[in-house]
mmCIF file of C-alpha atoms in Angstrom:
data_model
loop_
_atom_site.group_PDB
_atom_site.id
_atom_site.type_symbol
_atom_site.label_atom_id
_atom_site.label_comp_id
_atom_site.label_asym_id
_atom_site.label_seq_id
_atom_site.Cartn_x
_atom_site.Cartn_y
_atom_site.Cartn_z
ATOM 1 C CA UNK A 1375 0.070 -0.035 -0.161
ATOM 2 C CA UNK A 1376 1.390 3.465 -0.904
ATOM 3 C CA UNK A 1377 0.274 5.973 1.138
ATOM 4 C CA UNK A 1378 0.612 9.378 -0.482
ATOM 5 C CA UNK A 1379 -0.524 11.306 2.772
ATOM 6 C CA UNK A 1380 1.525 9.964 5.580
ATOM 7 C CA UNK A 1381 0.614 12.759 8.205
ATOM 8 C CA UNK A 1382 -3.310 12.317 7.987
ATOM 9 C CA UNK A 1383 -2.499 8.213 7.650
ATOM 10 C CA UNK A 1384 -1.138 8.409 11.082
ATOM 11 C CA UNK A 1385 -3.662 11.011 12.635
ATOM 12 C CA UNK A 1386 -6.641 8.875 11.519
ATOM 13 C CA UNK A 1387 -4.738 5.412 12.887
ATOM 14 C CA UNK A 1388 -4.673 7.059 16.016
ATOM 15 C CA UNK A 1389 -7.720 8.035 16.282
ATOM 16 C CA UNK A 1390 -9.344 5.054 15.475
ATOM 17 C CA UNK A 1391 -7.508 3.801 18.642
ATOM 18 C CA UNK A 1392 -8.579 6.216 20.578
ATOM 19 C CA UNK A 1393 -11.994 5.122 19.464
ATOM 20 C CA UNK A 1394 -11.407 1.379 20.105
ATOM 21 C CA UNK A 1395 -12.651 0.865 16.679
ATOM 22 C CA UNK A 1396 -11.336 -1.632 14.475
ATOM 23 C CA UNK A 1397 -13.547 -0.680 11.511
ATOM 24 C CA UNK A 1398 -10.333 0.974 9.830
ATOM 25 C CA UNK A 1399 -7.624 -1.675 10.177
ATOM 26 C CA UNK A 1400 -10.836 -4.035 8.205
ATOM 27 C CA UNK A 1401 -11.121 -1.672 5.591
ATOM 28 C CA UNK A 1402 -7.070 -1.433 5.578
ATOM 29 C CA UNK A 1403 -6.947 -5.434 4.989
ATOM 30 C CA UNK A 1404 -9.707 -5.640 3.055
ATOM 31 C CA UNK A 1405 -7.544 -3.314 0.550
ATOM 32 C CA UNK A 1406 -4.291 -5.318 1.138
ATOM 33 C CA UNK A 1407 -6.096 -8.388 -0.163
ATOM 34 C CA UNK A 1408 -7.137 -6.681 -3.254
ATOM 35 C CA UNK A 1409 -2.936 -5.919 -3.640
ATOM 36 C CA UNK A 1410 -1.872 -9.361 -3.437
ATOM 37 C CA UNK A 1411 -5.025 -10.720 -6.047
ATOM 38 C CA UNK A 1412 -3.196 -13.387 -7.708
ATOM 39 C CA UNK A 1413 -4.830 -12.881 -10.908
ATOM 40 C CA UNK A 1414 -4.292 -9.186 -11.084
ATOM 41 C CA UNK A 1415 -1.798 -7.837 -8.725
ATOM 42 C CA UNK A 1416 -2.044 -4.246 -7.954
ATOM 43 C CA UNK A 1417 -0.955 -1.392 -5.312
ATOM 44 C CA UNK A 1418 -3.815 0.657 -3.516
ATOM 45 C CA UNK A 1419 -3.008 4.448 -3.362
ATOM 46 C CA UNK A 1420 -4.519 6.393 -0.526
ATOM 47 C CA UNK A 1421 -4.869 10.169 -0.496
ATOM 48 C CA UNK A 1422 -6.586 12.163 1.969
ATOM 49 C CA UNK A 1423 -9.956 12.764 1.145
ATOM 50 C CA UNK A 1424 -11.911 16.118 1.753
ATOM 51 C CA UNK A 1425 -14.290 14.709 4.582
ATOM 52 C CA UNK A 1426 -12.533 14.560 8.020
ATOM 53 C CA UNK A 1427 -10.974 11.003 8.694
ATOM 54 C CA UNK A 1428 -11.599 9.934 5.166
ATOM 55 C CA UNK A 1429 -9.236 8.766 2.624
ATOM 56 C CA UNK A 1430 -9.708 8.239 -1.166
ATOM 57 C CA UNK A 1431 -8.148 4.890 -2.987
ATOM 58 C CA UNK A 1432 -6.728 4.221 -6.169
ATOM 59 C CA UNK A 1433 -6.293 0.648 -7.664
ATOM 60 C CA UNK A 1434 -3.542 0.881 -9.560
ATOM 61 C CA UNK A 1435 -2.068 -1.728 -11.920
ATOM 62 C CA UNK A 1436 2.156 -2.614 -12.697
ATOM 63 C CA UNK A 1437 1.110 -0.630 -15.999
ATOM 64 C CA UNK A 1438 0.231 2.519 -14.696
ATOM 65 C CA UNK A 1439 -3.435 1.844 -15.389
ATOM 66 C CA UNK A 1440 -6.082 2.213 -12.847
ATOM 67 C CA UNK A 1441 -8.575 -0.096 -11.427
ATOM 68 C CA UNK A 1442 -11.427 0.795 -8.706
ATOM 69 C CA UNK A 1443 -11.344 4.628 -7.417
ATOM 70 C CA UNK A 1444 -13.376 4.558 -4.287
ATOM 71 C CA UNK A 1445 -13.072 6.296 -0.353
ATOM 72 C CA UNK A 1446 -12.878 4.941 2.776
ATOM 73 C CA UNK A 1447 -14.723 6.591 4.286
ATOM 74 C CA UNK A 1448 -15.683 7.393 8.294
ATOM 75 C CA UNK A 1449 -19.151 7.597 9.331
ATOM 76 C CA UNK A 1450 -18.840 8.917 13.006
ATOM 77 C CA UNK A 1451 -20.276 12.068 14.463
ATOM 78 C CA UNK A 1452 -20.749 14.214 12.786
ATOM 79 C CA UNK A 1453 -21.014 12.087 9.350
ATOM 80 C CA UNK A 1454 -19.534 15.080 6.741
ATOM 81 C CA UNK A 1455 -18.173 12.307 4.243
ATOM 82 C CA UNK A 1456 -21.637 12.874 1.825
ATOM 83 C CA UNK A 1457 -21.676 9.408 1.385
ATOM 84 C CA UNK A 1458 -24.656 7.062 1.776
ATOM 85 C CA UNK A 1459 -24.631 4.235 4.530
ATOM 86 C CA UNK A 1460 -27.218 1.877 5.807
ATOM 87 C CA UNK A 1461 -24.371 -0.155 8.005
ATOM 88 C CA UNK A 1462 -24.281 2.328 11.150
ATOM 89 C CA UNK A 1463 -21.976 0.052 13.213
ATOM 90 C CA UNK A 1464 -18.669 0.437 11.579
ATOM 91 C CA UNK A 1465 -17.342 3.826 11.559
ATOM 92 C CA UNK A 1466 -15.103 3.421 8.770
ATOM 93 C CA UNK A 1467 -16.234 1.567 5.554
ATOM 94 C CA UNK A 1468 -15.261 1.301 2.258
ATOM 95 C CA UNK A 1469 -17.271 2.850 -1.206
ATOM 96 C CA UNK A 1470 -16.356 2.137 -4.577
#
């Protein structure tokens, strides 16, 4: 995983730990599985998103082409993500 916003990433990881919430780590683990796909390996790039504690991600292949572009979104209080969710248990969720 290529972190394009290390300071923001560190802040969000620290915040998730303070909250005792593991949904951020679960989302990161899911994205890591995408990178390790045996038929189509890629690298996930994480960028800072406009919404607090959220990320934009891009799936980039070895030839430089893009796959899925989405968000690793924080749905805490207040939720300023502008993304819809029916899952109000996990604070962080991936949106594609």
